[in-house]
Amino acid sequence: MVANTLHAAAILLREGGDWDWFINLSASDYPLVTQDDLLHTFSYLPRDLNFIDHTSDIGWKEFQRAKPIIIDPGLYMTKKADVFWVTQRRSVPTAFKLFTGSAWMALSRPFIDYCIWGWDNLPRTVLMYYANFISSPEGYFHTVICNAQEFRNTTVNSDLHFISWDNPPKQHPHHLNLGDIRRMIDSNAPFARKFTRDDPVLNKIDSDLLSRNPGRFVPGGWCIGSRENGTDPCTVAGDSAVLRPGPGVKRLEKLISSLLSAEKFRPRQCK
C-alpha cells in the first residue's frame, strides 16, 4: 500500500498540474462535506500543513510490529500472497525514531515532493525499513515527517476522519450505519469510514449533507445548468474555480479552528 501511494503521488507530481494537498482515501471512505466545502476551507490554510494522526507512543506495536521481521511477497510477485515471518527479531531503530498513527492523511505538496525525491535520503532509508513491517501505512509517513527537521513542525494531529473504534481498539473499526449519522455530523470531520457497499446511510449522507440526488454529481459552483423541472444543473459545466460552499463548510471550519488552536496545534506536534 505504501508503494502504491508513493507511485500515485509521483504521477500527480509529474502530470497532475497544480495541487496543494494529497489526500488518500479508500473505497470504504465517504465524504461528509462537498468538494466546494473542502476547497473553500483549505484555500485559507498555509500550504505547508500536513494533516496526519501520529504519536511516538507505539506501545504494543513495538513488540508485535517493530521487532518482528516479515517478508512481503507482494513486493516481488505478480499475485498477492500472505507475508511470511522470519524467526529472528530485530531491535528498535536508533538512526530514527518510530512514529505510528492513522493510515489516512492529507499531506502537503512540499512533503510529498520530499518523500519522492528524498534529497537527504531519509525517506528511502525509512521505506527500506518499513518494507519488512506489518501495517506499514500506519507508520511510514509518520516516521518520515517527524524525523525530518524541515517538516516536523508542519503536522496537524488529525486524519480528518470520523471512525468508530472499540475501546481498546481492535484491528478494524466498526462499519458505520444510520445509527451513527448524528455522531458523524457532530465530529465535523470531512470524511468517515468504514462503510459497507450500498448501505442506506450513504443515501442519507447524500440527501442531508451533500445535496446529491441519486445517480448525479454532488452540485458545486461549477454546475451552471438549469434546475427547472428537476433538471441536473451539473449537465452544464462552468468555471471549476467558482466555489459554492454549503452548510458543511461551517462544520469543517469549526474542526480546523479547533485543530489549529494554541492548545492543540504546537503541543501535539511530533513528540
PDB file of C-alpha atoms in Angstrom:
ATOM      1  CA  MET A   1       0.000   0.000   0.000  1.00  0.00           C
ATOM      2  CA  VAL A   2       2.846   2.429   0.774  1.00  0.00           C
ATOM      3  CA  ALA A   3       4.475   1.680  -2.588  1.00  0.00           C
ATOM      4  CA  ASN A   4       1.161   2.264  -4.400  1.00  0.00           C
ATOM      5  CA  THR A   5       0.597   5.527  -2.524  1.00  0.00           C
ATOM      6  CA  LEU A   6       4.079   6.794  -3.411  1.00  0.00           C
ATOM      7  CA  HIS A   7       3.530   5.727  -7.027  1.00  0.00           C
ATOM      8  CA  ALA A   8       0.266   7.685  -7.199  1.00  0.00           C
ATOM      9  CA  ALA A   9       1.937  10.705  -5.621  1.00  0.00           C
ATOM     10  CA  ALA A  10       4.776  10.575  -8.139  1.00  0.00           C
ATOM     11  CA  ILE A  11       2.283  10.512 -11.020  1.00  0.00           C
ATOM     12  CA  LEU A  12       0.464  13.527  -9.572  1.00  0.00           C
ATOM     13  CA  LEU A  13       3.733  15.447  -9.201  1.00  0.00           C
ATOM     14  CA  ARG A  14       4.567  14.771 -12.818  1.00  0.00           C
ATOM     15  CA  GLU A  15       1.186  15.027 -14.527  1.00  0.00           C
ATOM     16  CA  GLY A  16      -1.335  16.366 -12.005  1.00  0.00           C
ATOM     17  CA  GLY A  17      -0.944  20.072 -12.637  1.00  0.00           C
ATOM     18  CA  ASP A  18      -1.321  22.494  -9.743  1.00  0.00           C
ATOM     19  CA  TRP A  19      -2.406  20.994  -6.427  1.00  0.00           C
ATOM     20  CA  ASP A  20      -1.646  21.634  -2.769  1.00  0.00           C
ATOM     21  CA  TRP A  21      -2.620  18.534  -0.774  1.00  0.00           C
ATOM     22  CA  PHE A  22      -2.523  14.802  -1.412  1.00  0.00           C
ATOM     23  CA  ILE A  23      -5.489  13.111   0.331  1.00  0.00           C
ATOM     24  CA  ASN A  24      -5.504   9.314   0.386  1.00  0.00           C
ATOM     25  CA  LEU A  25      -8.884   7.601   0.671  1.00  0.00           C
ATOM     26  CA  SER A  26     -10.103   4.018   0.370  1.00  0.00           C
ATOM     27  CA  ALA A  27     -13.185   2.507  -1.219  1.00  0.00           C
ATOM     28  CA  SER A  28     -14.631   2.235   2.308  1.00  0.00           C
ATOM     29  CA  ASP A  29     -14.495   6.025   2.853  1.00  0.00           C
ATOM     30  CA  TYR A  30     -17.220   8.570   2.107  1.00  0.00           C
ATOM     31  CA  PRO A  31     -17.289  12.389   2.244  1.00  0.00           C
ATOM     32  CA  LEU A  32     -19.358  14.287   4.796  1.00  0.00           C
ATOM     33  CA  VAL A  33     -18.815  17.671   3.091  1.00  0.00           C
ATOM     34  CA  THR A  34     -18.880  18.746  -0.549  1.00  0.00           C
ATOM     35  CA  GLN A  35     -15.781  19.381  -2.638  1.00  0.00           C
ATOM     36  CA  ASP A  36     -16.611  23.104  -2.566  1.00  0.00           C
ATOM     37  CA  ASP A  37     -16.786  22.997   1.256  1.00  0.00           C
ATOM     38  CA  LEU A  38     -13.351  21.365   1.380  1.00  0.00           C
ATOM     39  CA  LEU A  39     -11.742  23.608  -1.236  1.00  0.00           C
ATOM     40  CA  HIS A  40     -13.145  26.773   0.319  1.00  0.00           C
ATOM     41  CA  THR A  41     -11.866  25.896   3.805  1.00  0.00           C
ATOM     42  CA  PHE A  42      -8.435  24.705   2.696  1.00  0.00           C
ATOM     43  CA  SER A  43      -7.933  27.764   0.488  1.00  0.00           C
ATOM     44  CA  TYR A  44      -7.409  29.821   3.666  1.00  0.00           C
ATOM     45  CA  LEU A  45      -4.798  27.481   5.169  1.00  0.00           C
ATOM     46  CA  PRO A  46      -0.988  27.613   4.938  1.00  0.00           C
ATOM     47  CA  ARG A  47       0.016  25.270   2.134  1.00  0.00           C
ATOM     48  CA  ASP A  48       2.689  23.514   4.210  1.00  0.00           C
ATOM     49  CA  LEU A  49       0.311  21.953   6.769  1.00  0.00           C
ATOM     50  CA  ASN A  50       0.169  18.145   6.944  1.00  0.00           C
ATOM     51  CA  PHE A  51      -2.906  16.524   8.495  1.00  0.00           C
ATOM     52  CA  ILE A  52      -1.555  13.280   9.904  1.00  0.00           C
ATOM     53  CA  ASP A  53      -2.596  11.499  13.100  1.00  0.00           C
ATOM     54  CA  HIS A  54       0.648  10.485  14.826  1.00  0.00           C
ATOM     55  CA  THR A  55       2.304   9.525  18.112  1.00  0.00           C
ATOM     56  CA  SER A  56       5.701   8.250  19.252  1.00  0.00           C
ATOM     57  CA  ASP A  57       3.994   6.085  21.895  1.00  0.00           C
ATOM     58  CA  ILE A  58       3.960   2.941  19.775  1.00  0.00           C
ATOM     59  CA  GLY A  59       3.012   0.732  22.747  1.00  0.00           C
ATOM     60  CA  TRP A  60       2.257  -2.880  21.822  1.00  0.00           C
ATOM     61  CA  LYS A  61       3.352  -2.223  18.235  1.00  0.00           C
ATOM     62  CA  GLU A  62       6.999  -2.277  19.362  1.00  0.00           C
ATOM     63  CA  PHE A  63       6.805  -5.987  20.166  1.00  0.00           C
ATOM     64  CA  GLN A  64       4.255  -7.059  17.519  1.00  0.00           C
ATOM     65  CA  ARG A  65       5.204  -4.761  14.598  1.00  0.00           C
ATOM     66  CA  ALA A  66       8.649  -3.188  15.035  1.00  0.00           C
ATOM     67  CA  LYS A  67      10.676  -6.149  16.301  1.00  0.00           C
ATOM     68  CA  PRO A  68       9.329  -8.983  14.097  1.00  0.00           C
ATOM     69  CA  ILE A  69      10.771  -9.297  10.578  1.00  0.00           C
ATOM     70  CA  ILE A  70       8.408 -10.222   7.744  1.00  0.00           C
ATOM     71  CA  ILE A  71       8.809 -10.772   4.017  1.00  0.00           C
ATOM     72  CA  ASP A  72       6.025  -9.396   1.811  1.00  0.00           C
ATOM     73  CA  PRO A  73       5.754 -11.344  -1.472  1.00  0.00           C
ATOM     74  CA  GLY A  74       3.558  -8.545  -2.798  1.00  0.00           C
ATOM     75  CA  LEU A  75       6.732  -6.546  -3.415  1.00  0.00           C
ATOM     76  CA  TYR A  76       8.153  -9.017  -5.923  1.00  0.00           C
ATOM     77  CA  MET A  77       5.379 -11.426  -7.026  1.00  0.00           C
ATOM     78  CA  THR A  78       2.687 -10.721  -9.631  1.00  0.00           C
ATOM     79  CA  LYS A  79      -0.011 -12.233  -7.407  1.00  0.00           C
ATOM     80  CA  LYS A  80      -0.809 -11.216  -3.860  1.00  0.00           C
ATOM     81  CA  ALA A  81       0.194 -13.681  -1.145  1.00  0.00           C
ATOM     82  CA  ASP A  82       0.358 -13.723   2.647  1.00  0.00           C
ATOM     83  CA  VAL A  83       3.511 -12.422   4.291  1.00  0.00           C
ATOM     84  CA  PHE A  84       5.812 -14.909   5.955  1.00  0.00           C
ATOM     85  CA  TRP A  85       7.708 -14.441   9.164  1.00  0.00           C
ATOM     86  CA  VAL A  86      11.438 -14.638   9.882  1.00  0.00           C
ATOM     87  CA  THR A  87      12.312 -16.405  13.140  1.00  0.00           C
ATOM     88  CA  GLN A  88      14.866 -13.795  14.244  1.00  0.00           C
ATOM     89  CA  ARG A  89      13.768 -10.493  15.710  1.00  0.00           C
ATOM     90  CA  ARG A  90      15.358  -7.055  15.373  1.00  0.00           C
ATOM     91  CA  SER A  91      15.914  -4.169  17.735  1.00  0.00           C
ATOM     92  CA  VAL A  92      14.101  -0.832  17.538  1.00  0.00           C
ATOM     93  CA  PRO A  93      15.915   1.635  15.224  1.00  0.00           C
ATOM     94  CA  THR A  94      18.342   4.162  16.670  1.00  0.00           C
ATOM     95  CA  ALA A  95      19.027   6.088  13.433  1.00  0.00           C
ATOM     96  CA  PHE A  96      15.482   7.461  13.542  1.00  0.00           C
ATOM     97  CA  LYS A  97      12.553   7.445  15.965  1.00  0.00           C
ATOM     98  CA  LEU A  98       9.457   5.387  15.178  1.00  0.00           C
ATOM     99  CA  PHE A  99       6.049   7.043  14.992  1.00  0.00           C
ATOM    100  CA  THR A 100       2.654   5.481  14.322  1.00  0.00           C
ATOM    101  CA  GLY A 101      -0.906   6.606  13.663  1.00  0.00           C
ATOM    102  CA  SER A 102      -3.756   6.527  11.172  1.00  0.00           C
ATOM    103  CA  ALA A 103      -3.189   5.312   7.615  1.00  0.00           C
ATOM    104  CA  TRP A 104      -5.411   8.145   6.294  1.00  0.00           C
ATOM    105  CA  MET A 105      -3.987  11.638   5.881  1.00  0.00           C
ATOM    106  CA  ALA A 106      -3.818  14.864   3.881  1.00  0.00           C
ATOM    107  CA  LEU A 107      -0.199  15.641   3.010  1.00  0.00           C
ATOM    108  CA  SER A 108       1.207  18.870   1.608  1.00  0.00           C
ATOM    109  CA  ARG A 109       2.801  19.028  -1.816  1.00  0.00           C
ATOM    110  CA  PRO A 110       6.213  20.052  -0.386  1.00  0.00           C
ATOM    111  CA  PHE A 111       6.234  16.996   1.892  1.00  0.00           C
ATOM    112  CA  ILE A 112       5.113  14.660  -0.909  1.00  0.00           C
ATOM    113  CA  ASP A 113       7.869  16.112  -3.078  1.00  0.00           C
ATOM    114  CA  TYR A 114      10.342  15.366  -0.292  1.00  0.00           C
ATOM    115  CA  CYS A 115       9.106  11.759   0.071  1.00  0.00           C
ATOM    116  CA  ILE A 116       9.560  11.137  -3.666  1.00  0.00           C
ATOM    117  CA  TRP A 117      12.910  12.867  -4.140  1.00  0.00           C
ATOM    118  CA  GLY A 118      14.345  12.265  -0.642  1.00  0.00           C
ATOM    119  CA  TRP A 119      17.222  14.690  -1.020  1.00  0.00           C
ATOM    120  CA  ASP A 120      18.724  13.747   2.370  1.00  0.00           C
ATOM    121  CA  ASN A 121      17.937  10.002   1.885  1.00  0.00           C
ATOM    122  CA  LEU A 122      15.718   9.714   4.976  1.00  0.00           C
ATOM    123  CA  PRO A 123      12.547   8.760   3.023  1.00  0.00           C
ATOM    124  CA  ARG A 124      14.401   5.949   1.210  1.00  0.00           C
ATOM    125  CA  THR A 125      16.038   4.663   4.400  1.00  0.00           C
ATOM    126  CA  VAL A 126      12.717   4.594   6.250  1.00  0.00           C
ATOM    127  CA  LEU A 127      11.000   2.993   3.246  1.00  0.00           C
ATOM    128  CA  MET A 128      13.509   0.118   3.245  1.00  0.00           C
ATOM    129  CA  TYR A 129      12.901  -0.385   6.963  1.00  0.00           C
ATOM    130  CA  TYR A 130       9.113  -0.450   6.552  1.00  0.00           C
ATOM    131  CA  ALA A 131       9.314  -2.960   3.701  1.00  0.00           C
ATOM    132  CA  ASN A 132       9.595  -5.586   6.470  1.00  0.00           C
ATOM    133  CA  PHE A 133       6.942  -4.139   8.758  1.00  0.00           C
ATOM    134  CA  ILE A 134       3.322  -5.232   9.255  1.00  0.00           C
ATOM    135  CA  SER A 135       0.810  -2.428   8.553  1.00  0.00           C
ATOM    136  CA  SER A 136       3.468  -0.051   7.236  1.00  0.00           C
ATOM    137  CA  PRO A 137       0.849   2.560   6.128  1.00  0.00           C
ATOM    138  CA  GLU A 138       0.344   3.242   9.842  1.00  0.00           C
ATOM    139  CA  GLY A 139       3.969   4.244  10.309  1.00  0.00           C
ATOM    140  CA  TYR A 140       5.903   5.167   7.174  1.00  0.00           C
ATOM    141  CA  PHE A 141       4.788   8.759   6.527  1.00  0.00           C
ATOM    142  CA  HIS A 142       4.527   9.437  10.268  1.00  0.00           C
ATOM    143  CA  THR A 143       8.118   8.364  10.870  1.00  0.00           C
ATOM    144  CA  VAL A 144       9.451  10.298   7.892  1.00  0.00           C
ATOM    145  CA  ILE A 145       7.720  13.572   8.708  1.00  0.00           C
ATOM    146  CA  CYS A 146       8.553  13.506  12.421  1.00  0.00           C
ATOM    147  CA  ASN A 147      12.240  12.765  11.789  1.00  0.00           C
ATOM    148  CA  ALA A 148      12.636  15.380   9.051  1.00  0.00           C
ATOM    149  CA  GLN A 149      13.656  18.695  10.626  1.00  0.00           C
ATOM    150  CA  GLU A 150      12.171  20.615   7.707  1.00  0.00           C
ATOM    151  CA  PHE A 151       8.675  19.162   8.180  1.00  0.00           C
ATOM    152  CA  ARG A 152       8.268  18.024  11.794  1.00  0.00           C
ATOM    153  CA  ASN A 153       6.657  21.343  12.807  1.00  0.00           C
ATOM    154  CA  THR A 154       4.093  21.266   9.980  1.00  0.00           C
ATOM    155  CA  THR A 155       1.953  18.454  11.376  1.00  0.00           C
ATOM    156  CA  VAL A 156      -1.686  18.773  12.444  1.00  0.00           C
ATOM    157  CA  ASN A 157      -2.524  15.758  14.594  1.00  0.00           C
ATOM    158  CA  SER A 158      -5.689  14.581  12.833  1.00  0.00           C
ATOM    159  CA  ASP A 159      -6.629  12.234   9.993  1.00  0.00           C
ATOM    160  CA  LEU A 160      -9.752  14.311   9.168  1.00  0.00           C
ATOM    161  CA  HIS A 161     -11.937  11.198   9.540  1.00  0.00           C
ATOM    162  CA  PHE A 162     -14.780  10.048  11.734  1.00  0.00           C
ATOM    163  CA  ILE A 163     -14.004   6.424  12.652  1.00  0.00           C
ATOM    164  CA  SER A 164     -15.856   4.332  15.233  1.00  0.00           C
ATOM    165  CA  TRP A 165     -13.468   2.100  17.215  1.00  0.00           C
ATOM    166  CA  ASP A 166     -13.869  -0.339  20.059  1.00  0.00           C
ATOM    167  CA  ASN A 167     -12.188   0.599  23.346  1.00  0.00           C
ATOM    168  CA  PRO A 168      -9.480  -0.600  23.340  1.00  0.00           C
ATOM    169  CA  PRO A 169      -9.331  -0.549  19.524  1.00  0.00           C
ATOM    170  CA  LYS A 170      -9.415  -3.816  17.599  1.00  0.00           C
ATOM    171  CA  GLN A 171      -7.704  -4.356  14.241  1.00  0.00           C
ATOM    172  CA  HIS A 172     -10.619  -2.917  12.250  1.00  0.00           C
ATOM    173  CA  PRO A 173     -13.190  -0.219  13.080  1.00  0.00           C
ATOM    174  CA  HIS A 174     -16.963  -0.674  13.085  1.00  0.00           C
ATOM    175  CA  HIS A 175     -18.905  -0.444   9.853  1.00  0.00           C
ATOM    176  CA  LEU A 176     -20.982   2.732  10.067  1.00  0.00           C
ATOM    177  CA  ASN A 177     -24.768   2.766   9.646  1.00  0.00           C
ATOM    178  CA  LEU A 178     -27.793   5.028  10.129  1.00  0.00           C
ATOM    179  CA  GLY A 179     -27.358   4.865  13.889  1.00  0.00           C
ATOM    180  CA  ASP A 180     -24.031   6.686  13.567  1.00  0.00           C
ATOM    181  CA  ILE A 181     -25.225   9.644  11.468  1.00  0.00           C
ATOM    182  CA  ARG A 182     -25.520  12.095  14.377  1.00  0.00           C
ATOM    183  CA  ARG A 183     -22.019  11.321  15.648  1.00  0.00           C
ATOM    184  CA  MET A 184     -20.625  11.703  12.126  1.00  0.00           C
ATOM    185  CA  ILE A 185     -22.137  15.166  11.797  1.00  0.00           C
ATOM    186  CA  ASP A 186     -21.083  16.245  15.290  1.00  0.00           C
ATOM    187  CA  SER A 187     -17.477  15.193  14.611  1.00  0.00           C
ATOM    188  CA  ASN A 188     -17.217  17.966  11.969  1.00  0.00           C
ATOM    189  CA  ALA A 189     -14.889  15.662  10.025  1.00  0.00           C
ATOM    190  CA  PRO A 190     -14.852  15.920   6.216  1.00  0.00           C
ATOM    191  CA  PHE A 191     -14.651  12.128   5.779  1.00  0.00           C
ATOM    192  CA  ALA A 192     -15.892   8.985   7.522  1.00  0.00           C
ATOM    193  CA  ARG A 193     -15.128   5.271   7.339  1.00  0.00           C
ATOM    194  CA  LYS A 194     -15.784   2.324   7.130  1.00  0.00           C
ATOM    195  CA  PHE A 195     -18.951   1.793   5.123  1.00  0.00           C
ATOM    196  CA  THR A 196     -20.294  -1.334   3.511  1.00  0.00           C
ATOM    197  CA  ARG A 197     -21.330  -1.173  -0.116  1.00  0.00           C
ATOM    198  CA  ASP A 198     -24.760   0.460  -0.719  1.00  0.00           C
ATOM    199  CA  ASP A 199     -25.537   0.862   2.983  1.00  0.00           C
ATOM    200  CA  PRO A 200     -28.653   3.067   3.473  1.00  0.00           C
ATOM    201  CA  VAL A 201     -26.587   5.555   5.481  1.00  0.00           C
ATOM    202  CA  LEU A 202     -24.833   6.577   2.234  1.00  0.00           C
ATOM    203  CA  ASN A 203     -28.167   7.719   0.777  1.00  0.00           C
ATOM    204  CA  LYS A 204     -28.811   9.666   3.989  1.00  0.00           C
ATOM    205  CA  ILE A 205     -25.451  11.424   3.672  1.00  0.00           C
ATOM    206  CA  ASP A 206     -26.143  12.174   0.001  1.00  0.00           C
ATOM    207  CA  SER A 207     -29.517  13.766   0.682  1.00  0.00           C
ATOM    208  CA  ASP A 208     -28.882  15.517   4.020  1.00  0.00           C
ATOM    209  CA  LEU A 209     -25.218  16.562   3.825  1.00  0.00           C
ATOM    210  CA  LEU A 210     -24.192  16.627   0.160  1.00  0.00           C
ATOM    211  CA  SER A 211     -27.453  17.624  -1.575  1.00  0.00           C
ATOM    212  CA  ARG A 212     -26.733  14.865  -4.067  1.00  0.00           C
ATOM    213  CA  ASN A 213     -29.549  13.191  -5.971  1.00  0.00           C
ATOM    214  CA  PRO A 214     -29.275   9.511  -6.965  1.00  0.00           C
ATOM    215  CA  GLY A 215     -27.009   8.946  -9.949  1.00  0.00           C
ATOM    216  CA  ARG A 216     -25.810  12.562 -10.041  1.00  0.00           C
ATOM    217  CA  PHE A 217     -22.738  14.556  -9.101  1.00  0.00           C
ATOM    218  CA  VAL A 218     -22.519  16.495  -5.849  1.00  0.00           C
ATOM    219  CA  PRO A 219     -23.512  20.009  -7.002  1.00  0.00           C
ATOM    220  CA  GLY A 220     -20.913  22.763  -6.821  1.00  0.00           C
ATOM    221  CA  GLY A 221     -20.172  26.211  -8.153  1.00  0.00           C
ATOM    222  CA  TRP A 222     -19.187  24.717 -11.499  1.00  0.00           C
ATOM    223  CA  CYS A 223     -22.743  23.433 -12.118  1.00  0.00           C
ATOM    224  CA  ILE A 224     -24.412  26.212 -14.132  1.00  0.00           C
ATOM    225  CA  GLY A 225     -27.245  24.371 -15.866  1.00  0.00           C
ATOM    226  CA  SER A 226     -30.957  24.849 -15.282  1.00  0.00           C
ATOM    227  CA  ARG A 227     -32.681  23.304 -12.253  1.00  0.00           C
ATOM    228  CA  GLU A 228     -36.166  23.586 -13.756  1.00  0.00           C
ATOM    229  CA  ASN A 229     -38.367  20.502 -13.535  1.00  0.00           C
ATOM    230  CA  GLY A 230     -35.714  18.597 -11.644  1.00  0.00           C
ATOM    231  CA  THR A 231     -33.035  19.020 -14.312  1.00  0.00           C
ATOM    232  CA  ASP A 232     -29.495  18.253 -13.181  1.00  0.00           C
ATOM    233  CA  PRO A 233     -27.577  21.587 -13.183  1.00  0.00           C
ATOM    234  CA  CYS A 234     -24.284  19.725 -13.450  1.00  0.00           C
ATOM    235  CA  THR A 235     -25.034  18.666 -17.026  1.00  0.00           C
ATOM    236  CA  VAL A 236     -23.617  22.092 -17.940  1.00  0.00           C
ATOM    237  CA  ALA A 237     -20.131  22.744 -16.575  1.00  0.00           C
ATOM    238  CA  GLY A 238     -18.913  26.252 -15.873  1.00  0.00           C
ATOM    239  CA  ASP A 239     -15.727  27.580 -14.285  1.00  0.00           C
ATOM    240  CA  SER A 240     -14.249  24.931 -11.968  1.00  0.00           C
ATOM    241  CA  ALA A 241     -12.609  27.691  -9.895  1.00  0.00           C
ATOM    242  CA  VAL A 242     -16.017  29.023  -8.807  1.00  0.00           C
ATOM    243  CA  LEU A 243     -16.966  27.651  -5.392  1.00  0.00           C
ATOM    244  CA  ARG A 244     -20.384  27.489  -3.778  1.00  0.00           C
ATOM    245  CA  PRO A 245     -19.837  26.099  -0.267  1.00  0.00           C
ATOM    246  CA  GLY A 246     -22.839  24.750   1.613  1.00  0.00           C
ATOM    247  CA  PRO A 247     -23.738  24.164   5.277  1.00  0.00           C
ATOM    248  CA  GLY A 248     -20.874  21.673   5.646  1.00  0.00           C
ATOM    249  CA  VAL A 249     -18.313  24.461   5.445  1.00  0.00           C
ATOM    250  CA  LYS A 250     -19.304  25.699   8.916  1.00  0.00           C
ATOM    251  CA  ARG A 251     -18.702  22.286  10.447  1.00  0.00           C
ATOM    252  CA  LEU A 252     -15.343  21.921   8.704  1.00  0.00           C
ATOM    253  CA  GLU A 253     -14.224  25.425   9.685  1.00  0.00           C
ATOM    254  CA  LYS A 254     -15.076  24.607  13.302  1.00  0.00           C
ATOM    255  CA  LEU A 255     -12.915  21.469  13.164  1.00  0.00           C
ATOM    256  CA  ILE A 256      -9.955  23.241  11.545  1.00  0.00           C
ATOM    257  CA  SER A 257     -10.150  26.131  14.031  1.00  0.00           C
ATOM    258  CA  SER A 258     -10.047  23.635  16.881  1.00  0.00           C
ATOM    259  CA  LEU A 259      -7.115  21.686  15.413  1.00  0.00           C
ATOM    260  CA  LEU A 260      -5.091  24.871  14.876  1.00  0.00           C
ATOM    261  CA  SER A 261      -5.863  26.360  18.287  1.00  0.00           C
ATOM    262  CA  ALA A 262      -2.952  27.225  20.558  1.00  0.00           C
ATOM    263  CA  GLU A 263      -3.710  24.407  22.995  1.00  0.00           C
ATOM    264  CA  LYS A 264      -3.841  21.704  20.296  1.00  0.00           C
ATOM    265  CA  PHE A 265      -1.585  22.645  17.388  1.00  0.00           C
ATOM    266  CA  ARG A 266       2.006  23.086  18.608  1.00  0.00           C
ATOM    267  CA  PRO A 267       1.774  20.893  21.740  1.00  0.00           C
ATOM    268  CA  ARG A 268       0.692  17.871  19.644  1.00  0.00           C
ATOM    269  CA  GLN A 269       3.446  18.001  17.042  1.00  0.00           C
ATOM    270  CA  CYS A 270       5.878  15.060  16.740  1.00  0.00           C
ATOM    271  CA  LYS A 271       6.610  14.142  20.354  1.00  0.00           C
TER     272      LYS A 271
END
